DNA sequence: AAAAAAC
């Protein structure tokens, strides 16, 4: 595949003066890496420096003059810093030489629609991502692309817009990062050089790629991942999010930025301060795109994408990733896309077989005592501590504080994370949880999506969420890295509206449903269930391209009529999901649950991907 | 109705 052809003429950012080729950019710390002291000047692309451009960035700031490569900040080796790396080594050592049955990939249902869809690849070797990126893939111990990567990367490398449906944990960060990094390296002339900043002076940074995510911690995580992928590529990644001093983030921007990872608020702030311009954005990725486009976020995202100088769809390549794409969200999202390809990998919105889901009927007033006995039983089993973390979700920030306090008063090493805490507390809580210092974390939905926290053995929905998709995201924090997980929900009278979809989800995941819950589900479904308070109408777990629904029916290979009918007769989760994949609509079919190559499903099929390091390296 | 996201 000659995606090379699709690469556009190199563009130069408006205000720049000194060009530093990539192979000079990353040499400063080469000798300190554990991956050899090679300073392989031949590995970088050779090209001549472009003409110097006169700065015209709105009169603000200038690019550096004659900045030498040794002036650049030392490039810390992310493979050293990320603690996951140690786990990778352990995992690998313990499992050397085991065969992997990659035929299992073939069973994953995949739906693509759109025009001229580039074929999927089976190996990274089939894709020319470049030497540096291939090295990083090796360092990350990604042996084979995950299913979403197999499909999404060729699509993205072909320059196509993409709406991709794959559950968190299916390797989507890499799926959009690899093509972005590769694309930027293919246009070396456009790569950043440091902004001449000076104290308070402030230049304008012109990132080529923008990755937006809904929470600060998720942006940090993406940044950490992306740094690993871009190691020694010369591609510079900067993260910007609120709650942290803006000064340091601005300084980071001044050192040069190709890819900006950000939360929306801080990004808008920086744009308004004229410290960031979106004028040169070539790649836009929205992680957790359905969340980014829900009621709370949509106006802000629309403003960023449509009203702050970003190039239009077409000149800009846009990639949306999410576990779920409700029809209504797809409709909104299509404003940002041009001739896009829709991709759904795995059973969309489904949870995984290896997460055992329990639902207990617990009255509000009994919840604390019930939690206490649960935790006592847990610690008696030894299922507790550094490698058996318990994540407790509550509905409100106040509730999180109260429960944290109560747990601590009762001798449990708990901490809490929610949006009313200052960022430092949030980060401290997360770290303390991750490291097992406080193996109990009470959290609001701030921690529900995307976060990759190894060793979460138990997710407790102390308060159930209102929406079943939030439930799916929450329980997806456990059962990772091939380990089994447990999810316990406290179901109270307040949760009656959730009964139906919860039962359907559990049936789908082959979980034992308590009879009382089935009864609730049936009684709640007798009235108002179909077409009622579903935020986005039918197809909430839209694993299907909305363009293929009736009014868009252009007649390709799907049976749209049947699909539409299934929504008409049943507004159910099961109907939505089982109709998502025409290849195998059998409810009990053993394809990977949860989108992509979910480690749990893999494990349940008897394949252990840990040995390849794929699972343990963090897929979010 | 809550949560998230700027200062």
Coordinates of C-alpha atoms (C1' of nucleotides) in Angstrom, one line a residue:
Chain A
X1 CA 0.0 0.0 0.0
X2 CA 1.5 3.2 -1.0
X3 CA 0.2 5.5 1.6
X4 CA 3.2 7.5 0.8
X5 CA 1.3 8.8 -2.1
X6 CA -1.3 10.3 0.1
X7 CA 1.2 12.4 2.0
X8 CA 0.7 16.0 1.1
X9 CA 3.4 18.4 0.2
X10 CA 5.3 19.3 3.3
X11 CA 4.0 22.4 4.9
X12 CA 5.9 24.7 7.0
X13 CA 4.6 26.4 10.0
X14 CA 4.3 30.1 9.6
X15 CA 6.8 31.4 12.2
X16 CA 10.0 29.5 12.1
X17 CA 13.5 30.3 11.4
X18 CA 15.8 27.5 12.3
X19 CA 15.2 24.0 11.1
X20 CA 16.7 21.2 13.0
X21 CA 16.5 17.8 11.4
X22 CA 15.1 15.0 13.5
X23 CA 18.3 13.1 13.6
X24 CA 19.9 15.9 15.4
X25 CA 17.1 16.5 17.7
X26 CA 17.3 13.4 19.8
X27 CA 21.0 12.8 20.1
X28 CA 21.5 14.6 23.3
X29 CA 20.7 11.8 25.5
X30 CA 21.4 8.8 23.4
X31 CA 24.2 7.6 25.5
X32 CA 22.0 7.3 28.5
X33 CA 19.4 5.0 27.1
X34 CA 19.3 1.4 28.0
X35 CA 18.6 0.6 24.4
X36 CA 22.2 1.1 23.3
X37 CA 24.4 4.0 22.9
X38 CA 24.1 4.2 19.2
X39 CA 23.9 7.5 17.7
X40 CA 22.6 6.4 14.4
X41 CA 22.7 9.4 12.2
X42 CA 21.9 7.3 9.2
X43 CA 18.6 6.2 10.6
X44 CA 17.0 9.6 10.4
X45 CA 15.6 10.9 7.1
X46 CA 18.0 13.1 5.2
X47 CA 16.7 16.2 3.8
X48 CA 17.8 19.8 3.4
X49 CA 16.7 22.5 5.6
X50 CA 14.0 24.6 4.2
X51 CA 14.2 28.3 3.6
X52 CA 13.8 30.3 6.6
X53 CA 10.4 31.8 7.0
X54 CA 9.7 35.2 8.2
X55 CA 7.7 35.1 11.3
X56 CA 4.2 36.4 10.9
X57 CA 2.4 34.8 13.7
X58 CA 0.2 37.7 14.6
X59 CA 3.2 39.7 15.7
X60 CA 3.6 37.6 18.7
X61 CA 6.8 35.8 19.4
X62 CA 9.5 34.4 17.1
X63 CA 11.1 31.2 16.6
X64 CA 14.5 30.5 18.0
X65 CA 17.6 31.7 16.1
X66 CA 20.3 29.2 15.4
X67 CA 19.2 27.0 18.2
X68 CA 21.6 24.1 18.3
X69 CA 20.6 20.6 19.0
X70 CA 22.5 20.6 22.3
X71 CA 20.3 23.3 23.5
X72 CA 17.4 21.1 23.4
X73 CA 16.2 19.6 26.6
X74 CA 17.4 16.3 27.5
X75 CA 15.1 13.7 26.2
X76 CA 14.3 11.5 29.1
X77 CA 13.7 7.9 28.1
X78 CA 10.1 7.2 28.6
X79 CA 10.8 3.5 28.6
X80 CA 12.8 4.1 31.8
X81 CA 10.3 6.2 33.5
X82 CA 7.2 4.2 32.9
X83 CA 6.8 1.7 35.6
X84 CA 4.8 -0.6 33.4
X85 CA 8.1 -1.4 31.7
X86 CA 9.2 -3.4 34.7
X87 CA 6.1 -5.4 34.5
X88 CA 6.6 -6.0 30.9
X89 CA 10.0 -7.6 31.6
X90 CA 8.6 -9.8 34.4
X91 CA 5.7 -10.9 32.3
X92 CA 7.9 -11.7 29.4
X93 CA 10.4 -13.6 31.4
X94 CA 7.8 -15.8 32.9
X95 CA 6.3 -16.7 29.6
X96 CA 9.0 -17.1 27.1
X97 CA 8.5 -19.5 24.3
X98 CA 4.7 -20.0 24.5
X99 CA 3.0 -20.2 21.2
X100 CA 0.3 -17.7 20.4
X101 CA -2.8 -18.6 18.5
X102 CA -3.3 -15.6 16.4
X103 CA -6.1 -17.3 14.5
X104 CA -8.1 -16.0 17.4
X105 CA -8.0 -12.6 15.8
X106 CA -9.9 -13.9 12.9
X107 CA -13.0 -14.5 15.0
X108 CA -13.4 -10.9 16.0
X109 CA -16.3 -9.4 14.3
X110 CA -15.3 -6.3 12.3
X111 CA -17.6 -3.9 10.5
X112 CA -16.3 -1.3 8.2
X113 CA -18.2 1.0 6.0
X114 CA -17.4 3.9 3.8
X115 CA -15.8 4.1 0.4
X116 CA -12.4 2.7 -0.7
X117 CA -11.6 1.1 2.6
X118 CA -7.9 0.2 2.8
X119 CA -7.3 -3.4 3.6
X120 CA -6.3 -4.4 7.1
X121 CA -2.8 -5.6 7.9
X122 CA -1.8 -8.6 9.9
X123 CA 1.6 -7.5 11.1
X124 CA 3.4 -4.3 11.9
X125 CA 6.0 -5.3 9.3
X126 CA 3.4 -4.9 6.6
X127 CA 3.1 -1.2 7.5
X128 CA 6.0 1.0 6.8
X129 CA 6.0 3.1 10.0
X130 CA 9.6 3.9 9.8
X131 CA 12.6 2.6 11.6
X132 CA 12.3 4.7 14.7
X133 CA 8.7 3.8 15.2
X134 CA 9.3 0.2 14.6
X135 CA 12.0 0.2 17.3
X136 CA 9.5 1.7 19.7
X137 CA 6.9 -0.9 18.8
X138 CA 9.5 -3.5 19.6
X139 CA 10.4 -1.8 22.9
X140 CA 6.8 -1.7 23.8
X141 CA 6.7 -5.4 23.0
X142 CA 3.8 -5.1 20.7
X143 CA 4.3 -8.2 18.6
X144 CA 1.2 -8.0 16.5
X145 CA -1.2 -5.3 16.0
X146 CA -4.4 -5.6 17.9
X147 CA -7.6 -5.9 15.8
X148 CA -8.4 -2.2 16.0
X149 CA -4.8 -1.4 15.1
X150 CA -4.9 -3.8 12.2
X151 CA -7.8 -2.0 10.7
X152 CA -7.4 1.6 11.9
X153 CA -3.7 2.1 11.1
X154 CA -4.0 1.4 7.4
X155 CA -7.0 3.6 7.2
X156 CA -5.3 6.4 9.1
X157 CA -2.1 6.1 7.1
X158 CA -4.1 6.4 3.9
X159 CA -5.1 9.8 5.1
X160 CA -8.7 8.9 5.7
X161 CA -11.0 10.2 8.3
X162 CA -12.1 7.6 10.8
X163 CA -14.8 6.9 13.3
X164 CA -13.6 3.9 15.2
X165 CA -15.6 1.9 17.7
X166 CA -13.4 -0.2 20.0
X167 CA -13.6 -0.6 23.7
X168 CA -10.9 1.0 25.8
X169 CA -8.2 -1.4 26.4
X170 CA -8.2 -2.5 22.8
X171 CA -5.1 -0.5 21.8
X172 CA -6.7 2.6 20.4
X173 CA -4.1 5.0 21.7
X174 CA -1.5 3.4 19.6
X175 CA -4.0 3.1 16.8
X176 CA -4.2 6.8 16.4
X177 CA -0.7 7.7 17.7
X178 CA 1.3 5.5 15.2
X179 CA -0.2 7.1 12.1
X180 CA 0.1 10.6 13.5
X181 CA 3.7 10.2 14.5
X182 CA 4.5 8.4 11.2
X183 CA 2.7 11.1 9.2
X184 CA 4.6 13.9 10.9
X185 CA 7.9 12.1 10.3
X186 CA 7.0 11.8 6.6
X187 CA 6.7 15.6 6.5
X188 CA 9.9 16.5 8.3
X189 CA 9.9 20.0 7.1
X190 CA 6.8 20.8 9.0
X191 CA 8.3 19.6 12.3
X192 CA 8.6 22.0 15.1
X193 CA 11.5 23.9 16.3
X194 CA 11.6 25.6 19.7
X195 CA 9.6 28.8 20.0
X196 CA 11.7 31.7 21.0
X197 CA 10.0 32.4 24.3
X198 CA 11.8 34.3 26.9
X199 CA 10.3 35.2 30.1
X200 CA 6.7 36.2 29.5
X201 CA 7.6 36.8 25.9
X202 CA 5.6 34.0 24.6
X203 CA 5.7 32.7 21.1
X204 CA 2.9 31.0 19.3
X205 CA 3.1 27.2 19.1
X206 CA 1.8 25.5 16.0
X207 CA 1.1 21.9 16.7
X208 CA 0.5 19.6 13.7
X209 CA -1.7 17.2 15.7
X210 CA -4.2 17.6 18.4
X211 CA -5.4 14.8 20.7
X212 CA -8.3 15.7 22.9
X213 CA -9.6 13.7 25.9
X214 CA -12.3 14.3 28.5
X215 CA -10.2 14.1 31.7
X216 CA -6.9 15.4 32.8
X217 CA -5.6 12.1 33.9
X218 CA -6.5 10.5 30.6
X219 CA -4.7 13.2 28.8
X220 CA -1.6 12.5 31.0
X221 CA -1.9 8.8 30.2
X222 CA -2.1 9.4 26.5
X223 CA 0.9 11.7 26.7
X224 CA 2.9 9.1 28.5
X225 CA 2.0 6.5 25.9
X226 CA 2.7 8.8 23.1
X227 CA 6.1 9.7 24.5
X228 CA 7.0 6.0 24.3
X229 CA 5.8 5.8 20.8
X230 CA 7.7 8.9 19.7
X231 CA 10.9 8.1 21.5
X232 CA 13.9 9.1 19.2
X233 CA 11.6 10.0 16.4
X234 CA 12.2 13.7 16.9
X235 CA 8.4 14.2 17.1
X236 CA 7.6 16.3 20.1
X237 CA 4.6 15.8 22.3
X238 CA 3.3 18.2 24.8
X239 CA 0.4 17.8 27.2
X240 CA -1.9 20.7 28.4
X241 CA -4.6 20.4 31.0
X242 CA -6.2 22.4 33.7
X243 CA -5.5 22.4 37.4
X244 CA -1.7 22.5 36.9
X245 CA 0.4 25.7 36.5
X246 CA 0.1 26.9 33.0
X247 CA 3.6 28.3 33.0
X248 CA 5.3 25.0 32.8
X249 CA 3.0 23.8 30.1
X250 CA 3.7 27.0 28.1
X251 CA 7.4 26.5 28.6
X252 CA 7.0 23.0 27.2
X253 CA 5.2 24.4 24.2
X254 CA 8.1 26.8 23.7
X255 CA 10.5 23.9 23.4
X256 CA 8.6 22.9 20.3
X257 CA 5.4 20.8 19.8
X258 CA 4.3 18.6 17.1
X259 CA 1.5 16.7 18.9
X260 CA -0.5 18.5 21.6
X261 CA -2.5 16.3 23.9
X262 CA -5.0 18.4 25.8
X263 CA -8.2 18.7 27.7
X264 CA -10.6 21.2 26.2
X265 CA -10.6 24.0 28.8
X266 CA -6.9 24.5 29.0
X267 CA -6.5 24.3 25.3
X268 CA -9.1 27.1 24.8
X269 CA -7.3 29.2 27.4
X270 CA -4.0 28.8 25.6
X271 CA -5.5 29.6 22.2
X272 CA -7.1 32.7 23.7
X273 CA -3.8 33.8 25.1
X274 CA -2.4 33.3 21.6
X275 CA 0.1 30.8 22.8
X276 CA -1.2 28.0 20.7
X277 CA -2.6 28.2 17.1
X278 CA -4.5 25.4 15.5
X279 CA -3.8 26.8 12.1
X280 CA -1.4 24.1 11.2
X281 CA -3.3 21.2 12.6
X282 CA -3.2 18.3 10.2
X283 CA -4.4 15.5 12.5
X284 CA -7.2 15.7 15.0
X285 CA -8.0 12.8 17.3
X286 CA -10.8 12.7 19.8
X287 CA -10.4 10.0 22.4
X288 CA -13.6 8.9 24.2
X289 CA -15.3 10.7 21.4
X290 CA -18.8 10.0 22.5
X291 CA -18.1 11.6 25.9
X292 CA -16.4 14.6 24.1
X293 CA -19.6 15.2 22.1
X294 CA -22.1 14.6 24.8
X295 CA -24.2 17.5 26.2
X296 CA -21.7 18.8 28.6
X297 CA -18.8 18.9 26.2
X298 CA -20.1 19.3 22.7
X299 CA -20.3 23.2 22.5
X300 CA -16.7 23.5 23.7
X301 CA -15.5 20.8 21.3
X302 CA -17.4 22.4 18.4
X303 CA -15.9 25.7 19.2
X304 CA -12.4 24.3 19.2
X305 CA -12.8 22.3 16.1
X306 CA -14.9 24.8 14.1
X307 CA -14.2 28.3 15.4
X308 CA -10.6 28.5 16.5
X309 CA -8.7 28.4 13.2
X310 CA -8.3 24.7 12.7
X311 CA -8.3 23.6 9.1
X312 CA -11.5 22.2 7.8
X313 CA -12.2 18.5 7.4
X314 CA -10.4 17.4 4.3
X315 CA -7.2 19.3 4.7
X316 CA -7.4 18.1 8.2
X317 CA -7.5 14.4 9.1
X318 CA -9.9 13.5 11.9
X319 CA -10.0 10.3 13.9
X320 CA -12.7 9.6 16.5
X321 CA -12.3 6.8 18.9
X322 CA -14.8 5.5 21.4
X323 CA -16.3 2.3 22.8
X324 CA -19.7 3.5 22.0
X325 CA -21.1 5.7 19.2
X326 CA -24.8 6.4 19.7
X327 CA -26.5 7.4 16.5
X328 CA -27.1 10.9 17.8
X329 CA -23.4 11.3 18.6
X330 CA -22.5 9.9 15.2
X331 CA -24.6 12.6 13.6
X332 CA -22.9 15.3 15.6
X333 CA -19.5 13.9 14.9
X334 CA -20.0 13.7 11.1
X335 CA -19.8 17.5 11.1
X336 CA -16.1 17.1 11.9
X337 CA -15.4 14.4 9.3
X338 CA -15.0 14.2 5.6
X339 CA -15.7 11.0 3.6
X340 CA -14.9 9.0 6.7
X341 CA -14.7 5.3 7.3
X342 CA -16.7 3.7 10.0
X343 CA -14.9 0.9 11.9
X344 CA -16.3 -1.3 14.6
X345 CA -14.1 -3.9 16.1
X346 CA -15.4 -6.5 18.6
X347 CA -18.7 -6.6 20.2
X348 CA -19.4 -3.0 20.8
X349 CA -20.1 -1.8 24.3
X350 CA -20.0 -5.2 25.7
X351 CA -18.3 -6.1 28.8
X352 CA -16.0 -9.0 29.1
X353 CA -16.3 -12.7 30.0
X354 CA -13.6 -12.6 32.6
X355 CA -15.2 -9.9 34.6
X356 CA -17.5 -11.6 37.0
X357 CA -20.5 -9.3 37.5
X358 CA -22.4 -9.5 40.7
X359 CA -25.4 -7.4 41.6
X360 CA -26.6 -7.1 45.2
X361 CA -29.8 -5.5 46.3
X362 CA -28.6 -3.1 49.0
X363 CA -30.7 -0.3 50.4
X364 CA -29.1 3.1 50.5
X365 CA -28.8 3.1 54.2
X366 CA -27.2 -0.3 54.3
X367 CA -24.5 0.3 51.7
X368 CA -21.7 1.2 54.0
X369 CA -22.1 -1.8 56.2
X370 CA -22.4 -4.0 53.2
X371 CA -19.2 -2.5 51.8
X372 CA -17.5 -3.0 55.1
X373 CA -18.3 -6.7 55.2
X374 CA -17.3 -7.1 51.6
X375 CA -14.0 -5.5 52.2
X376 CA -13.4 -7.6 55.4
X377 CA -14.2 -10.7 53.5
X378 CA -11.8 -9.6 50.8
X379 CA -8.9 -9.0 53.1
X380 CA -9.5 -12.2 54.8
X381 CA -9.1 -13.9 51.5
X382 CA -5.9 -12.1 51.0
X383 CA -7.4 -10.6 47.9
X384 CA -6.3 -7.2 48.9
X385 CA -3.2 -5.1 48.8
X386 CA -0.7 -4.0 46.3
X387 CA -1.8 -6.4 43.6
X388 CA -5.4 -6.5 44.3
X389 CA -6.8 -3.0 44.2
X390 CA -10.4 -2.2 44.8
X391 CA -12.0 0.7 43.0
X392 CA -15.3 2.0 44.4
X393 CA -17.5 4.2 42.2
X394 CA -19.9 6.6 43.8
X395 CA -22.3 9.1 42.2
X396 CA -21.2 12.4 43.7
X397 CA -18.1 14.2 44.7
X398 CA -19.4 14.8 48.1
X399 CA -20.3 11.1 48.4
X400 CA -16.7 10.3 47.4
X401 CA -15.3 12.4 50.2
X402 CA -17.7 11.1 52.7
X403 CA -17.0 7.5 51.9
X404 CA -13.3 8.0 51.8
X405 CA -13.5 9.6 55.3
X406 CA -15.7 6.8 56.6
X407 CA -13.4 4.1 55.2
X408 CA -10.4 5.7 56.7
X409 CA -12.1 6.1 60.1
X410 CA -12.8 2.4 59.9
X411 CA -9.2 1.5 59.3
X412 CA -9.3 1.0 55.6
X413 CA -6.4 2.5 53.6
X414 CA -8.6 4.5 51.2
X415 CA -8.2 7.6 49.1
X416 CA -10.5 9.4 46.8
X417 CA -10.5 11.1 43.4
X418 CA -13.0 13.5 42.0
X419 CA -13.3 16.8 40.2
X420 CA -13.5 19.0 43.3
X421 CA -10.1 18.0 44.4
X422 CA -7.1 20.1 43.4
X423 CA -5.2 18.5 40.6
X424 CA -2.3 17.6 42.9
X425 CA -4.6 15.7 45.2
X426 CA -6.1 13.9 42.2
X427 CA -2.8 12.8 41.0
X428 CA -1.6 11.9 44.4
X429 CA -4.6 9.8 45.0
X430 CA -4.2 8.0 41.7
X431 CA -0.6 7.3 42.3
X432 CA -1.2 6.1 45.8
X433 CA -3.8 3.7 44.5
X434 CA -1.7 2.5 41.6
X435 CA 1.2 1.8 43.8
X436 CA -0.9 0.0 46.4
X437 CA -0.1 2.5 49.1
X438 CA -3.9 2.9 49.4
X439 CA -5.4 -0.2 47.7
X440 CA -8.8 1.4 48.0
X441 CA -9.9 4.2 45.7
X442 CA -13.2 5.9 45.9
X443 CA -14.0 7.7 42.7
X444 CA -16.6 9.5 40.7
X445 CA -16.9 9.1 37.0
X446 CA -13.7 11.0 36.5
X447 CA -12.0 7.7 36.8
X448 CA -14.6 5.7 34.8
X449 CA -13.1 6.1 31.3
X450 CA -9.8 5.2 29.7
X451 CA -7.6 5.0 32.8
X452 CA -5.3 2.0 32.7
X453 CA -4.7 1.0 36.3
X454 CA -3.1 -2.4 36.5
X455 CA -4.1 -4.8 39.3
X456 CA -7.6 -3.5 39.9
X457 CA -9.1 -6.8 41.0
X458 CA -12.5 -5.5 42.1
X459 CA -14.7 -2.7 40.9
X460 CA -17.5 -1.9 43.3
X461 CA -20.4 0.2 42.0
X462 CA -21.4 1.6 45.4
X463 CA -23.7 3.9 43.5
X464 CA -24.7 2.6 40.1
X465 CA -24.5 5.1 37.2
X466 CA -27.6 6.2 35.4
X467 CA -26.4 4.9 32.0
X468 CA -25.4 1.4 31.2
X469 CA -22.5 2.6 29.1
X470 CA -21.0 4.3 32.1
X471 CA -21.4 1.0 33.9
X472 CA -19.5 -0.8 31.1
X473 CA -16.7 1.8 31.2
X474 CA -16.5 1.5 35.0
X475 CA -16.3 -2.2 35.2
X476 CA -13.8 -2.2 32.4
X477 CA -11.2 -0.8 34.9
X478 CA -10.8 -4.4 36.1
X479 CA -10.1 -7.7 34.5
X480 CA -7.2 -6.2 32.6
X481 CA -4.0 -7.8 31.5
X482 CA -5.5 -11.2 31.2
X483 CA -6.4 -11.3 34.8
X484 CA -9.9 -12.0 36.0
X485 CA -11.8 -9.3 37.6
X486 CA -14.8 -8.9 39.8
X487 CA -17.5 -6.2 39.5
X488 CA -20.0 -5.8 42.3
X489 CA -22.9 -3.5 42.1
X490 CA -25.1 -2.2 44.9
X491 CA -28.5 -2.0 43.4
X492 CA -31.0 0.1 45.3
X493 CA -34.5 1.3 44.5
X494 CA -33.0 4.3 42.9
X495 CA -31.6 2.2 40.2
X496 CA -34.8 0.7 38.9
X497 CA -34.5 2.5 35.5
X498 CA -31.2 0.7 35.0
X499 CA -32.6 -2.8 35.7
X500 CA -33.5 -3.6 32.1
X501 CA -30.3 -2.6 30.4
X502 CA -28.3 -4.1 33.2
X503 CA -30.0 -7.5 32.9
X504 CA -29.5 -7.4 29.1
X505 CA -25.9 -6.6 29.5
X506 CA -25.3 -9.4 32.0
X507 CA -27.1 -11.9 29.9
X508 CA -25.0 -10.9 27.0
X509 CA -21.9 -11.4 29.1
X510 CA -23.2 -14.7 30.3
X511 CA -23.5 -13.6 33.8
X512 CA -25.8 -15.0 36.4
X513 CA -28.6 -12.6 36.9
X514 CA -30.3 -12.6 40.2
X515 CA -34.1 -13.4 39.9
X516 CA -35.1 -10.3 41.7
X517 CA -33.3 -8.2 39.2
X518 CA -34.9 -10.0 36.3
X519 CA -38.2 -9.3 37.9
X520 CA -37.4 -5.6 38.2
X521 CA -36.3 -5.5 34.6
X522 CA -39.5 -7.1 33.4
X523 CA -41.7 -4.8 35.4
X524 CA -39.8 -1.7 34.4
X525 CA -40.0 -2.8 30.8
X526 CA -43.7 -3.1 30.8
X527 CA -44.2 0.6 30.4
X528 CA -42.2 3.3 28.9
X529 CA -39.2 1.3 28.2
X530 CA -39.1 1.4 24.5
X531 CA -38.4 4.8 23.2
X532 CA -38.4 6.3 26.6
X533 CA -35.5 8.1 28.4
X534 CA -32.8 6.9 26.1
X535 CA -30.6 9.8 25.6
X536 CA -29.8 9.1 22.0
X537 CA -32.7 7.1 20.8
X538 CA -32.2 3.6 19.6
X539 CA -28.8 2.3 18.9
X540 CA -27.2 3.7 21.9
X541 CA -24.5 1.2 21.6
X542 CA -24.3 1.9 18.0
X543 CA -21.8 -0.5 16.6
X544 CA -23.2 0.4 13.2
X545 CA -22.6 3.2 10.9
X546 CA -25.5 5.5 11.2
X547 CA -25.1 6.4 7.6
X548 CA -26.4 2.9 6.9
X549 CA -29.6 3.5 8.7
X550 CA -32.8 4.0 6.8
X551 CA -32.5 7.6 5.6
X552 CA -29.0 7.0 4.6
X553 CA -29.5 3.6 3.1
X554 CA -27.3 3.5 0.1
X555 CA -27.6 -0.3 -0.2
X556 CA -24.5 -2.2 0.3
X557 CA -24.1 -5.5 1.9
X558 CA -26.1 -5.1 5.0
X559 CA -29.6 -6.0 5.7
X560 CA -30.7 -2.6 6.8
X561 CA -34.3 -3.5 7.0
X562 CA -33.7 -6.2 9.5
X563 CA -31.4 -3.9 11.4
X564 CA -34.0 -1.2 11.6
X565 CA -36.6 -3.7 12.6
X566 CA -34.6 -4.9 15.5
X567 CA -34.6 -1.5 16.9
X568 CA -38.2 -1.0 16.2
X569 CA -39.3 -4.0 18.1
X570 CA -36.8 -3.8 20.9
X571 CA -35.0 -0.8 22.3
X572 CA -32.8 -3.2 24.1
X573 CA -29.1 -3.3 24.6
X574 CA -29.1 -6.9 23.4
X575 CA -30.8 -6.0 20.2
X576 CA -28.5 -3.2 19.6
X577 CA -25.4 -5.2 20.2
X578 CA -26.4 -8.5 18.6
X579 CA -27.5 -6.8 15.5
X580 CA -24.3 -4.8 15.3
X581 CA -22.4 -7.5 13.5
X582 CA -24.0 -9.2 10.6
X583 CA -21.2 -11.8 10.5
X584 CA -22.3 -13.4 13.7
X585 CA -25.4 -12.3 15.5
X586 CA -25.6 -15.3 17.7
X587 CA -25.8 -14.1 21.2
X588 CA -23.7 -16.8 22.6
X589 CA -21.0 -16.8 20.0
X590 CA -17.6 -16.7 21.5
X591 CA -16.1 -13.7 19.9
X592 CA -14.1 -11.3 21.8
X593 CA -16.1 -9.3 24.2
X594 CA -15.6 -5.7 24.8
X595 CA -14.2 -4.6 21.5
X596 CA -10.9 -5.3 20.2
X597 CA -8.7 -7.9 21.6
X598 CA -9.7 -7.6 25.1
X599 CA -7.4 -9.5 27.3
X600 CA -10.2 -11.0 29.3
X601 CA -11.8 -12.5 26.3
X602 CA -8.5 -13.7 25.2
X603 CA -7.9 -15.3 28.5
X604 CA -11.2 -17.0 28.5
X605 CA -10.4 -18.5 25.2
X606 CA -7.2 -20.0 26.6
X607 CA -4.8 -17.7 24.9
X608 CA -2.4 -15.9 27.0
X609 CA -1.1 -12.7 25.4
X610 CA 0.8 -11.7 28.4
X611 CA 3.8 -13.4 27.3
X612 CA 4.0 -11.2 24.3
X613 CA 3.7 -8.2 26.4
X614 CA 0.8 -6.9 24.4
X615 CA -1.6 -6.9 27.2
X616 CA 0.6 -5.7 30.0
X617 CA 1.9 -2.7 28.1
X618 CA -1.3 -0.8 28.5
X619 CA -3.7 -0.4 25.7
X620 CA -5.8 2.5 26.6
Chain B
dA1 C1' -29.4 15.0 38.4
dA2 C1' -24.2 14.3 38.4
dA3 C1' -19.8 14.5 36.5
dA4 C1' -16.2 16.5 33.6
dA5 C1' -13.6 20.7 31.7
dA6 C1' -10.0 27.2 32.4
dC7 C1' -8.6 31.1 35.5

